[in-house]
Short mmCIF file of C-alpha atoms and ligand atoms in Angstrom, two decimals:
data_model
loop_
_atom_site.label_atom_id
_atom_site.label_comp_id
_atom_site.label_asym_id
_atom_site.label_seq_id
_atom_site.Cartn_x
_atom_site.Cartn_y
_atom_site.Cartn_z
CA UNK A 1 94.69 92.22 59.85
CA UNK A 2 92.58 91.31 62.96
CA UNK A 3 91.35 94.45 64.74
CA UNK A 4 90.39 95.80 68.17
CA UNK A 5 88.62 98.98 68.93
CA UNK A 6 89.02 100.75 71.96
CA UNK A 7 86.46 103.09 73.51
CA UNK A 8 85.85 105.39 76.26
CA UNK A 9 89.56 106.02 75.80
CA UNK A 10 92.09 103.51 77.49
CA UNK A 11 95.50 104.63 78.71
CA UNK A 12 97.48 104.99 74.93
CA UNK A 13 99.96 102.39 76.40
CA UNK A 14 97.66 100.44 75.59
CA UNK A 15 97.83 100.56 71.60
CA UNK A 16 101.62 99.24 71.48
CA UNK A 17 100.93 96.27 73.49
CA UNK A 18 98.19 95.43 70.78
CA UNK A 19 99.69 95.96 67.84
CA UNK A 20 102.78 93.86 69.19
CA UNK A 21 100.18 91.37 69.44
CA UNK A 22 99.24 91.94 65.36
CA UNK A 23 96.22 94.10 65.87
CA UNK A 24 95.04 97.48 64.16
CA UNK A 25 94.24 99.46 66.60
CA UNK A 26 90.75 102.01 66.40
CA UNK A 27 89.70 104.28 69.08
CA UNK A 28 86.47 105.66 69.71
CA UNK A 29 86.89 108.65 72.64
CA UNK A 30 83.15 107.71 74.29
CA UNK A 31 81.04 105.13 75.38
CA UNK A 32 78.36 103.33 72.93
CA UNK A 33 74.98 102.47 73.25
CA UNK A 34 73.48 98.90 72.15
CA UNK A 35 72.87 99.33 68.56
CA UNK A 36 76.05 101.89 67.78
CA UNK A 37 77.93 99.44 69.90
CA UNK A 38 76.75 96.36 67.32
CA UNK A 39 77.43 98.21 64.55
CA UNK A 40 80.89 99.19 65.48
CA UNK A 41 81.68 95.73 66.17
CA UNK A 42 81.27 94.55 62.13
CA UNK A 43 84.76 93.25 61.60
CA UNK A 44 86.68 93.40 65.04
CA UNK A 45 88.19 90.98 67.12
CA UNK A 46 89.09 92.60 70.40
CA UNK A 47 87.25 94.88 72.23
CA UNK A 48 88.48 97.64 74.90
CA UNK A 49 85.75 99.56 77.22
CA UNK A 50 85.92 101.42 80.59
CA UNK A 51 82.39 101.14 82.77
CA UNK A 52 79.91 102.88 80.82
CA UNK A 53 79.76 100.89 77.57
CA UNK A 54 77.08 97.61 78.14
CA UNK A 55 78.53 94.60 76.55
CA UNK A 56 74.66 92.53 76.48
CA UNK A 57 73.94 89.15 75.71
CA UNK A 58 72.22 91.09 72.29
CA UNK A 59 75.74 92.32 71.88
CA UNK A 60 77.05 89.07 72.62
CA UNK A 61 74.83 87.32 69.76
CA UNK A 62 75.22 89.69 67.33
CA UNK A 63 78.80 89.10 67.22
CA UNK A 64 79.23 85.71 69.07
CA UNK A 65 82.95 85.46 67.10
CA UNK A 66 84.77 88.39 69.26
CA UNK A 67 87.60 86.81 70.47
CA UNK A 68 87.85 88.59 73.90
CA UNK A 69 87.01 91.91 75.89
CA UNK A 70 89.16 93.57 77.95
CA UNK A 71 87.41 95.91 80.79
CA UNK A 72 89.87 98.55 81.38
CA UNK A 73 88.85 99.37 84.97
CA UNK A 74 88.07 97.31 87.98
CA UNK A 75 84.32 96.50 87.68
CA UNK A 76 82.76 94.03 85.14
CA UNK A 77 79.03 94.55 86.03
CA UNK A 78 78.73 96.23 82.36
CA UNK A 79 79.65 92.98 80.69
CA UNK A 80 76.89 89.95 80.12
CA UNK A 81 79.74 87.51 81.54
CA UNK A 82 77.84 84.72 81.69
CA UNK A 83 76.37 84.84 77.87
CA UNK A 84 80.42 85.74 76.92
CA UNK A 85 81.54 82.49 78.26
CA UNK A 86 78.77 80.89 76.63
CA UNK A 87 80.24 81.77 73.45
CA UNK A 88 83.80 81.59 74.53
CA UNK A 89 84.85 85.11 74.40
CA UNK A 90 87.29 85.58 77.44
CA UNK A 91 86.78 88.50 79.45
CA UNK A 92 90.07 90.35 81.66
CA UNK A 93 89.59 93.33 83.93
CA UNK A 94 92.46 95.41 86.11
CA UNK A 95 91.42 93.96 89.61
CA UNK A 96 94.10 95.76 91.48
CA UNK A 97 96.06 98.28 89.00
CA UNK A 98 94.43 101.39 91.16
CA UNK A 99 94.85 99.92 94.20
CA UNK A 100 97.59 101.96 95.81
CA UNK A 101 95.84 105.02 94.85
CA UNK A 102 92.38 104.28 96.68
CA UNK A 103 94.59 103.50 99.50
CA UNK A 104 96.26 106.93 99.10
CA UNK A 105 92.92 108.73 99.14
CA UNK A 106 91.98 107.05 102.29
CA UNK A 107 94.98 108.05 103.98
CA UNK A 108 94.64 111.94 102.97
CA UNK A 109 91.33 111.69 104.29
CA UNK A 110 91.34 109.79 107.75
CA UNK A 111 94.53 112.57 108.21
CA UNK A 112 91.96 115.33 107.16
CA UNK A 113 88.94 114.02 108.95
CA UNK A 114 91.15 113.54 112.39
CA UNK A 115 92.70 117.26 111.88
CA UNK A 116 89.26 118.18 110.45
CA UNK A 117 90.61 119.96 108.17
CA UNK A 118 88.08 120.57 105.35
CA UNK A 119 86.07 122.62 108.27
CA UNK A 120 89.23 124.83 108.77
CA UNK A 121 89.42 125.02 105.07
CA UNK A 122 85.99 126.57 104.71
CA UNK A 123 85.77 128.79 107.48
CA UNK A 124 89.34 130.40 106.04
CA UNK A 125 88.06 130.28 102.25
CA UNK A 126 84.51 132.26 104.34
CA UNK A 127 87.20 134.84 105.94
CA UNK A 128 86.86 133.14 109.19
CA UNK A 129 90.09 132.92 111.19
CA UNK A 130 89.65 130.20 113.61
CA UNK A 131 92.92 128.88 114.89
CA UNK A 132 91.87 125.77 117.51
CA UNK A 133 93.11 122.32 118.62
CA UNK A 134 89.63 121.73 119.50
CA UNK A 135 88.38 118.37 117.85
CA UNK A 136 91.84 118.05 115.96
CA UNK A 137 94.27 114.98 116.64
CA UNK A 138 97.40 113.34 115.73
CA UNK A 139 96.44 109.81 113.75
CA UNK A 140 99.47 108.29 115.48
CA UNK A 141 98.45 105.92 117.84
CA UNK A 142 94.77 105.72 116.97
CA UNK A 143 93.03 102.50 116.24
CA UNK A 144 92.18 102.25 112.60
CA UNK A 145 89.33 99.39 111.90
CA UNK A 146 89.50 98.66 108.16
CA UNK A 147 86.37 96.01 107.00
CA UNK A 148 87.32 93.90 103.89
CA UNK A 149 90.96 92.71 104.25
CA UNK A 150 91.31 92.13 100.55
CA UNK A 151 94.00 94.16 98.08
CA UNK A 152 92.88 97.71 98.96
CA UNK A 153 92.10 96.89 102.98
CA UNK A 154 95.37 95.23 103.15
CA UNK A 155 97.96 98.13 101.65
CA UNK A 156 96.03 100.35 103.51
CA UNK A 157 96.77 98.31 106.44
CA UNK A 158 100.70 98.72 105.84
CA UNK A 159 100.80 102.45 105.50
CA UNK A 160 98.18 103.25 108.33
CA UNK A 161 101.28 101.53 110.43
CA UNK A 162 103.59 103.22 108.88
CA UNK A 163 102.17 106.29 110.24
CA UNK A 164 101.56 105.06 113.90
CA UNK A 165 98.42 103.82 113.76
CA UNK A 166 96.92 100.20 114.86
CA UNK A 167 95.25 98.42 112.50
CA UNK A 168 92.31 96.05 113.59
CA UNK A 169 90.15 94.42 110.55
CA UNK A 170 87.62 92.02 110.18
CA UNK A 171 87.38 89.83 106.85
CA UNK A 172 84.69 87.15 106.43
CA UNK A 173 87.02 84.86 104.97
CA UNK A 174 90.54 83.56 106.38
CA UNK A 175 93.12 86.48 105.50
CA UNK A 176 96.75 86.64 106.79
CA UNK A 177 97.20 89.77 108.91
CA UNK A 178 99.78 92.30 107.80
CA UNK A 179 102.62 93.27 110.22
CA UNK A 180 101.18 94.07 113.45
CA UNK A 181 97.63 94.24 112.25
CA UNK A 182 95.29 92.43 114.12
CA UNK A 183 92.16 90.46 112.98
CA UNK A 184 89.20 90.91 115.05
CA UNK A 185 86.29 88.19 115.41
CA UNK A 186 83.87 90.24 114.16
CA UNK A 187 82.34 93.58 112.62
CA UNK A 188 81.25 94.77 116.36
CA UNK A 189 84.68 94.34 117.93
CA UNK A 190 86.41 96.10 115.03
CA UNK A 191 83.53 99.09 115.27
CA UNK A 192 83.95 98.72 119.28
CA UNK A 193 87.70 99.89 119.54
CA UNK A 194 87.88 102.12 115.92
CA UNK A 195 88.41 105.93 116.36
CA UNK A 196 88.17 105.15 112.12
CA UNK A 197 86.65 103.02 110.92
CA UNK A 198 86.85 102.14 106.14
CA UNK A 199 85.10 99.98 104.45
CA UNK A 200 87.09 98.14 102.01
CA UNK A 201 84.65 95.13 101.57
CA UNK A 202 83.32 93.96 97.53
CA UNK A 203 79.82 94.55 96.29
CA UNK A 204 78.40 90.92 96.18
CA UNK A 205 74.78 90.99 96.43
CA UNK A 206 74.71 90.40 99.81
CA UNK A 207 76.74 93.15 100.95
CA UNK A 208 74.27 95.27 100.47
CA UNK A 209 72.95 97.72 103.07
CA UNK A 210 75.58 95.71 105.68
CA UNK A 211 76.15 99.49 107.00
CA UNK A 212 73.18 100.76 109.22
CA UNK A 213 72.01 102.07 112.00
CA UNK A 214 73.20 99.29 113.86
CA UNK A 215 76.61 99.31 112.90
CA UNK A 216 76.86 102.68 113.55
CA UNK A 217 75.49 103.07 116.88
CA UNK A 218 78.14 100.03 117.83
CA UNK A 219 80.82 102.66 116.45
CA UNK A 220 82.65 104.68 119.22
CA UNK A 221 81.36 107.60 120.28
CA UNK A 222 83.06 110.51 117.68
CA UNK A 223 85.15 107.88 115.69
CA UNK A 224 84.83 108.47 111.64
CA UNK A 225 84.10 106.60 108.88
CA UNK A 226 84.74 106.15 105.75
CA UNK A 227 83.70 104.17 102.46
CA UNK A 228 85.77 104.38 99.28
CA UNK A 229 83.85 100.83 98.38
CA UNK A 230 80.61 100.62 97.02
CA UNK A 231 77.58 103.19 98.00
CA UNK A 232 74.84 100.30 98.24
CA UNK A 233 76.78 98.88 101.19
CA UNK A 234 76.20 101.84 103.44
CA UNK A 235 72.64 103.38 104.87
CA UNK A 236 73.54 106.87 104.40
CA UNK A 237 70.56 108.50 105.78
CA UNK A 238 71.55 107.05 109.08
CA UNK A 239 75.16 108.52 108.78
CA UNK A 240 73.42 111.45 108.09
CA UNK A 241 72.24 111.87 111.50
CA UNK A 242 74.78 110.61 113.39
CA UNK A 243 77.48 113.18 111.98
CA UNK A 244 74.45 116.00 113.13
CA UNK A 245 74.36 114.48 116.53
CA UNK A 246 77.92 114.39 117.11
CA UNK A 247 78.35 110.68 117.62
CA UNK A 248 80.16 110.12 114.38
CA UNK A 249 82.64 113.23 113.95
CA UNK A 250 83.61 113.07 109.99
CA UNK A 251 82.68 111.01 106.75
CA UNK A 252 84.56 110.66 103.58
CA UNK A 253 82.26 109.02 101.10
CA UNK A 254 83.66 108.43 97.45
CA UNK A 255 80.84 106.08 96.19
CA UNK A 256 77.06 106.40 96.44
CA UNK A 257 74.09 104.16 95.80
CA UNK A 258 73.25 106.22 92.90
CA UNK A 259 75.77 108.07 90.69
CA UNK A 260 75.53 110.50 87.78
CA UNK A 261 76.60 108.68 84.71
CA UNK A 262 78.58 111.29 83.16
CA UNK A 263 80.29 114.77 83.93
CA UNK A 264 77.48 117.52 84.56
CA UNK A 265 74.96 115.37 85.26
CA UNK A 266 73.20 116.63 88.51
CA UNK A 267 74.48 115.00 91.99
CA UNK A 268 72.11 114.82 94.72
CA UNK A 269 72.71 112.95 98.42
CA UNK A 270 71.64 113.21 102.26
CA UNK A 271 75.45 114.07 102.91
CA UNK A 272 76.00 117.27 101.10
CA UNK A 273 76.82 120.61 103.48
CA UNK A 274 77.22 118.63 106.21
CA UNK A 275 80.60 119.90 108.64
CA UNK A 276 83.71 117.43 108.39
CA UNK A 277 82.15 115.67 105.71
CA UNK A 278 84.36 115.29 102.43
CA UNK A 279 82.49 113.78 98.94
CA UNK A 280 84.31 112.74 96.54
CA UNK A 281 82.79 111.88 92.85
CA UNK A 282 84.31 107.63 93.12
CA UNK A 283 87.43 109.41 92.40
CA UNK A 284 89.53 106.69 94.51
CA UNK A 285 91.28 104.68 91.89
CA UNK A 286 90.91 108.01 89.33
CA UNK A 287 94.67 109.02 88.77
CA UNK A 288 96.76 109.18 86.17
CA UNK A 289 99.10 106.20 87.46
CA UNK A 290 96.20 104.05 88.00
CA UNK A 291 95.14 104.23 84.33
CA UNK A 292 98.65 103.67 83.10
CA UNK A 293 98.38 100.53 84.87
CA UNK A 294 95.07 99.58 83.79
CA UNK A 295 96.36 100.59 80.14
CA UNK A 296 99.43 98.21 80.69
CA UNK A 297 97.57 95.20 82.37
CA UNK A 298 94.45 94.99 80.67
CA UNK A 299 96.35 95.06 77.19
CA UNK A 300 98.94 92.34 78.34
CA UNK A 301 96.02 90.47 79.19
CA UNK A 302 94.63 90.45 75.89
CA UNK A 303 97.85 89.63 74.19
CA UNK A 304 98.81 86.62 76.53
CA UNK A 305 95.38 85.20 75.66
CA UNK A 306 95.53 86.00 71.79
CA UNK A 307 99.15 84.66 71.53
CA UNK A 308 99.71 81.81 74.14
CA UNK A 309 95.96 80.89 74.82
CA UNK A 310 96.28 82.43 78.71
CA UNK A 311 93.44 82.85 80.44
CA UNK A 312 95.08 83.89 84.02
CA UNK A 313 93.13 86.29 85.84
CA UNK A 314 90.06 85.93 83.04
CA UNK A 315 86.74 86.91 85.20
CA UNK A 316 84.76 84.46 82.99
CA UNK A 317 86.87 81.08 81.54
CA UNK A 318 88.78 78.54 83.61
CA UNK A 319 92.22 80.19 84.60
CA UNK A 320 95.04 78.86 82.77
CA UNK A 321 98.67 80.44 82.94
CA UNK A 322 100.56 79.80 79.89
CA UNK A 323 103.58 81.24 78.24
CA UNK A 324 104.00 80.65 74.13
CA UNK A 325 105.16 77.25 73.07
CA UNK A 326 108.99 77.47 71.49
CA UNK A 327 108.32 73.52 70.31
CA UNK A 328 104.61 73.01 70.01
CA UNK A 329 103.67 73.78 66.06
CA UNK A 330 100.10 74.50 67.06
CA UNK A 331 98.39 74.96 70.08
CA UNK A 332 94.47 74.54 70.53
CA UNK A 333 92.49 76.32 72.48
CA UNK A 334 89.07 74.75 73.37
CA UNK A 335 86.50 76.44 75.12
CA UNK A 336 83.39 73.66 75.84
CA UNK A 337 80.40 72.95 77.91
CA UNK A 338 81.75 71.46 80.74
CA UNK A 339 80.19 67.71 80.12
CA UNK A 340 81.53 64.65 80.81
CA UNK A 341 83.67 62.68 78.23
CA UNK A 342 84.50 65.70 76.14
CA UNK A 343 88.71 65.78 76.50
CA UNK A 344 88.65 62.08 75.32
CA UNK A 345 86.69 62.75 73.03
CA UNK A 346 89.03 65.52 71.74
CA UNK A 347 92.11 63.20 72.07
CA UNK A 348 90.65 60.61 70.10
CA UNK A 349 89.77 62.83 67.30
CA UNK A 350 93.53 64.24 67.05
CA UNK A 351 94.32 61.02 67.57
CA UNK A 352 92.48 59.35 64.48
CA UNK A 353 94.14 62.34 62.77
CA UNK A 354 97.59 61.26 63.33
CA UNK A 355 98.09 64.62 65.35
CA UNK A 356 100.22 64.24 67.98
CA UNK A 357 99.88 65.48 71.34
CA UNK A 358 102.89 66.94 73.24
CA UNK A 359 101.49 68.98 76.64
CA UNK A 360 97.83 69.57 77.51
CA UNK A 361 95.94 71.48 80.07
CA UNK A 362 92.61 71.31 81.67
CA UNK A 363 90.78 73.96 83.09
CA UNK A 364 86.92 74.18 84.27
CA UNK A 365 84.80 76.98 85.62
CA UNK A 366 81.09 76.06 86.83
CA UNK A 367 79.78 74.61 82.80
CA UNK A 368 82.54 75.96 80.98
CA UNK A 369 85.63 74.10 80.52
CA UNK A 370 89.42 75.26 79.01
CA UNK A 371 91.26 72.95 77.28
CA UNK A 372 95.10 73.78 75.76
CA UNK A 373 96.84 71.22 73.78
CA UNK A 374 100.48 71.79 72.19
CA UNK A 375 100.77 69.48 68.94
CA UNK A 376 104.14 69.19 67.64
CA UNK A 377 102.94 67.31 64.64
CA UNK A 378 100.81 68.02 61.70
CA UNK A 379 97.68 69.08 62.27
CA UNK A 380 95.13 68.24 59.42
CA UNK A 381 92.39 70.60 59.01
CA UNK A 382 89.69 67.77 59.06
CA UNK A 383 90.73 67.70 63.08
CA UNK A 384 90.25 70.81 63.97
CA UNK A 385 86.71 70.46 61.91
CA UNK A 386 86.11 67.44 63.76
CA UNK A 387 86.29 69.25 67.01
CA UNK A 388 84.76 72.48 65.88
CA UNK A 389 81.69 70.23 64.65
CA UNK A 390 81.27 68.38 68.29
CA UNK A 391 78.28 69.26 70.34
CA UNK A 392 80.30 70.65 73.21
CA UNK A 393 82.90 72.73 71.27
CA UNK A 394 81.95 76.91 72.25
CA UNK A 395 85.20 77.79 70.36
CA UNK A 396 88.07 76.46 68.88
CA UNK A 397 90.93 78.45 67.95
CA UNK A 398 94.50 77.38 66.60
CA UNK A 399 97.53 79.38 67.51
CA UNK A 400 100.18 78.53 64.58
CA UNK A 401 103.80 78.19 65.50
CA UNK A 402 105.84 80.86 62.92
CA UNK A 403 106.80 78.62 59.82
CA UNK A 404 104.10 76.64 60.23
CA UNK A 405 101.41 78.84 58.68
CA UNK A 406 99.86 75.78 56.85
CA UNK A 407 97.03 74.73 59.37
CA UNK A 408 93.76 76.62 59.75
CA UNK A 409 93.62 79.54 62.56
CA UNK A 410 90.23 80.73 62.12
CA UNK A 411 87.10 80.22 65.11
CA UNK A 412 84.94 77.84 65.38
N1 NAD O 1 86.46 104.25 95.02
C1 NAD O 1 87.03 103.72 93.97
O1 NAD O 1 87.32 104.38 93.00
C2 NAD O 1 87.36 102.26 93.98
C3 NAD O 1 88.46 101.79 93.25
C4 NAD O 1 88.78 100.43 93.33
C5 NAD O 1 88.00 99.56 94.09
N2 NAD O 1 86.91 100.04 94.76
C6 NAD O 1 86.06 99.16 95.58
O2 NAD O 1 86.79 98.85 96.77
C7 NAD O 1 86.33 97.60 97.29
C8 NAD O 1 87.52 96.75 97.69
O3 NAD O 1 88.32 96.47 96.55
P1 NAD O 1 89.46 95.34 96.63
O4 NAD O 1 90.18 95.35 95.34
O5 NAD O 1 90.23 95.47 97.88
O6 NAD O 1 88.51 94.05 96.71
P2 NAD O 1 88.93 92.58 97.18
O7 NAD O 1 87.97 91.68 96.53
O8 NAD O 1 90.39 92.36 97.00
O9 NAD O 1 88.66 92.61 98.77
C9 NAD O 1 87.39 92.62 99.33
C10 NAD O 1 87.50 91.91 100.68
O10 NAD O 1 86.29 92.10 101.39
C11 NAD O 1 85.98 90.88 102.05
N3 NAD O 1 84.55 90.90 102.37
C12 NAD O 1 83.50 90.74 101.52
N4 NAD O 1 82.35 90.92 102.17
C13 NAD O 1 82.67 91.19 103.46
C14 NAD O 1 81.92 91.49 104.62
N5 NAD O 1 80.58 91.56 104.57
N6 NAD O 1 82.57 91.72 105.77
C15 NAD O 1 83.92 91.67 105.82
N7 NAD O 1 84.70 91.38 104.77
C16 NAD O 1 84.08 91.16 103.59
C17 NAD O 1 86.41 89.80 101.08
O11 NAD O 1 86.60 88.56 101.71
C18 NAD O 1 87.71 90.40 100.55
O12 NAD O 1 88.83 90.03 101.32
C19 NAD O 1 85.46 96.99 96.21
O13 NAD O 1 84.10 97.18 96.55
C20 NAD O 1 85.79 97.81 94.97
O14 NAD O 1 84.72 97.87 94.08
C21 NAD O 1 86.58 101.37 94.73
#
C-alpha cells in the first residue's frame, strides 16, 4: 500500500482524505532535520509538513520518486521547489485557508489600537484606575489604508466597511476594488489620508525593507500601523521612534525579521514595552479553524493529483484542473523538460503502440511542462517504457481506470 507520512502534525482531517485516496497514513508529531528527514522517507510516497521541516534538493535526490508534498500552511520557502519540479514531484500549499482569521486579528487590533486599549489594560492589571476618552476613538468613519490588495487585504477591506470605516489601498498590480473601497495611485496617497494604515503585501524579494523612515514620516501625524505580513518588509527601528515621539500612536506587529523557531526559544525586538504597542508571536492565521482548513485543502490537493492527475493550485508544475476520467482506461501523466517537439513525440510513440488517444492536456511552467492524456484503448507496457526512456520524460505515471488493472502504474 503506497504511504504518506505526516509531520509536524497536520489537522487529523487530514488522514481520511488520504486514506480515501488508498494511502497508509504515519504521523510523526515534530519537525525533521536533513538526515532523519531522508531516512524517514525509505518507502513513502506522499509527504505532509508545516514550516519547519526543510524539504532540500539533498532531500529531493535522495528520494527523487516521492510523488508529491503537500505544505500544510501558507509559505513554501522550506521546500527546494525548483529541484522538486525537476524531478516531477508536485508541490500544493493552503494559500488562503487562514485568511479570514488574519483578517480577524487585524480587526481586533486596529479596534484596540484606536480605543488603545492594551494601555488601559495594563494600567488596570498595575492597579491603576484611569478612566479617559483621551487618545480613544470610534473606528467608524476613519480612513483605513490597507497596502497589498490581495486575499487577506481584500476581506479585510469588506469588514473594515462593515464597521464604518473607508477603505483606501494601493496594490502594484491591477486589483478590482471591493464595495466602496477606493484604490489610491500610490503608497504616499494611501499613507497621506490613513488614520491606519496594514500591510497586507507578499514577501518577494523585493519587498523587502519597502517600510522606512520614509514611509512613515509620509504617515499622518498619530495614525497606526500595522503589519500581520512579513517582518523583513518593515524597518522597525524607525517605528520604534516614531511611536516614542508621538507621531505614530499604536503598532500591532505579528511578524518580525527574525523569529524564534520553536516555543521557548528567547524573543528579542526594538518594539517590546513600548505603550499601545501589541506583539503578537505570527499568530495571525494560528486558529483552530484555519488549520481545519489547511487539514481539508492541502489533503484534497494531494488526492486530486494522486487520483485524477490535477495539478490546480500546484506552486511548482503547470496548473491543470482535472476531475477523474469515467471513460478513459488510463490516463498519463507526463511531467518533462519543457523542449520543443516533446508532445509529438509522445503521440507518436502511443501512436506506434496502437494506443489510442481520447482527450489530452497541455500545461507548461518556465522548463517544466504537464502533459495529461486519457487513452481509452489498450495501453501496452512497451509505451509507457518508450516514454519513460525519452530524454525529456521527469516522470511518468499511469492512473488505471478500475477493471483495468492490467497496464503498468509504477514512476518513471
Ligand atoms: N501573520 C500571519 O500569520 C500570516 C498568515 C497568512 C499570510 N500572511 C502574510 O500576509 C501577506 C498577504 O497574504 P495574502 O494571502 O493576502 O497574499 P496575496 O499574494 O494574496 O496578496 C498580496 C498582494 O500584495 C500585492 N503587492 C505585492 N507587493 C506590493 C507592494 N510593494 N506594494 C503594494 N502591493 C503589493 C500583490 O500584488 C498582491 O495583490 C503575505 O505576506 C503572507 O505571507 C501572514
Amino acid at each position: 500500500m503506497a504511504r504518506a507520512l505526516l509531520l509536524e502534525n497536520p489537522h487529523p482531517d487530514a488522514d481520511p482524505i488520504l486514506a480515501d485516496a488508498g494511502f497508509e497514513v504515519v504521523r510523526h508529531a515534530g519537525a525533521m532535520e536533513e538526515d532523519e528527514l531522508i531516512e524517514a522517507l525509505e518507502g513513502v510516497d506522499l509527504l505532509g509538513i508545516r514550516s519547519t521541516t526543510h524539504v532540500t534538493e539533498r532531500v529531493l535526490a535522495a528520494h527523487p520518486g516521492l510523488t508529491a508534498i503537500g505544505a500544510f500552511c501558507i509559505g513554501t520557502n522550506q521546500i527546494d521547489l525548483r529541484a522538486a519540479a525537476r524531478r516531477g514531484i508536485a508541490v500544493f500549499n493552503a494559500p488562503f485557508s487562514n485568511t479570514r482569521s488574519v483578517v480577524e486579528l487585524a480587526v481586533a487590533e486596529i479596534i484596540a489600537l484606536t480605543r488603545r486599549l492594551t494601555v488601559r489594560d495594563k494600567a488596570l492589571h498595575g492597579g491603576v484606575w484611569d478612566k479617559t476618552a483621551s487618545g480613544s476613538h470610534e473606528v467608524r468613519g476613519r480612513t483605513l489604508g490597507i497596502v497589498g490588495y490581495g486575499n487577506i487585504g481584500t476581506q479585510l477591506s469588506v469588514v473594515a466597511e462593515a464597521l464604518g470605516m473607508r477603505v483606501v489601498f494601493f496594490d502594484t498590480a491591477e486589483k478590482l476594488a471591493l464595495g466602496n473601497a477606493h484604490r489610491m495611485g500610490s503608497l504616499a496617497e494611501v499613507l497621506a489620508v490613513s488614520d491606519v494604515v496594514t500591510l497586507h503585501v507578499d514577501g518577494r524579494a523585493g519587498n523587502a525593507g519597502m517600510f522606512g523612515r520614509e514611509q512613515f514620516e509620509q504617515m499622518k501625524h498619530g495614525a497606526s500601523f500595522l503589519n500581520l505580513s512579513r517582518g523583513f518588509l518593515v524597518d522597525y527601528s524607525v517605528l520604534r521612534e516614531k511611536i516614542l515621539d508621538g507621531s505614530i500612536s499604536g503598532a500591532a506587529v505579528d511578524v518580525f525579521p527574525s523569529e524564534p523557531r520553536k516555543n521557548g526559544d528567547p524573543f528579542d525586538s526594538e518594539l517590546r514595552g513600548l505603550p499601545n504597542v501589541i506583539l503578537t508571536p505570527h499568530v495571525g492565521g494560528s486558529t483552530q479553524e484555519a488549520q481545519e482548513n489547511i487539514g481539508h485543502f492541502v489533503a484534497n490537493k494531494l488526492s486530486k493529483y494522486v487520483r485524477a492527475g490535477s495539478t490546480d493550485l500546484s506552486v511548482n508544475l503547470p496548473r491543470l484542473t482535472l476531475q477523474p476520467s469515467d471513460a478513459a482506461r488510463y490516463r498519463v501523466a507526463f511531467v518533462h523538460r519543457n523542449t520543443p517537439g516533446v508532445l509529438a513525440l509522445v503521440n507518436q510513440t502511443f501512436a506506434e503502440h496502437g494506443a489510442n488517444i481520447e482527450g489530452q492536456i497541455l500545461g507548461t511552467l518556465g522548463e517544466i511542462g504537464y502533459v495529461v492524456t486519457d487513452i481509452g484503448s489498450e495501453l501496452p507496457r512497451e509505451a509507457i517504457e518508450a516514454v519513460r526512456e525519452m530524454e525529456d520524460t521527469l516522470r511518468l505515471r499511469v492512473m488505471v481506470r478500475p477493471g483495468y488493472e492490467d497496464a503498468d502504474g509504477g514512476e518513471a
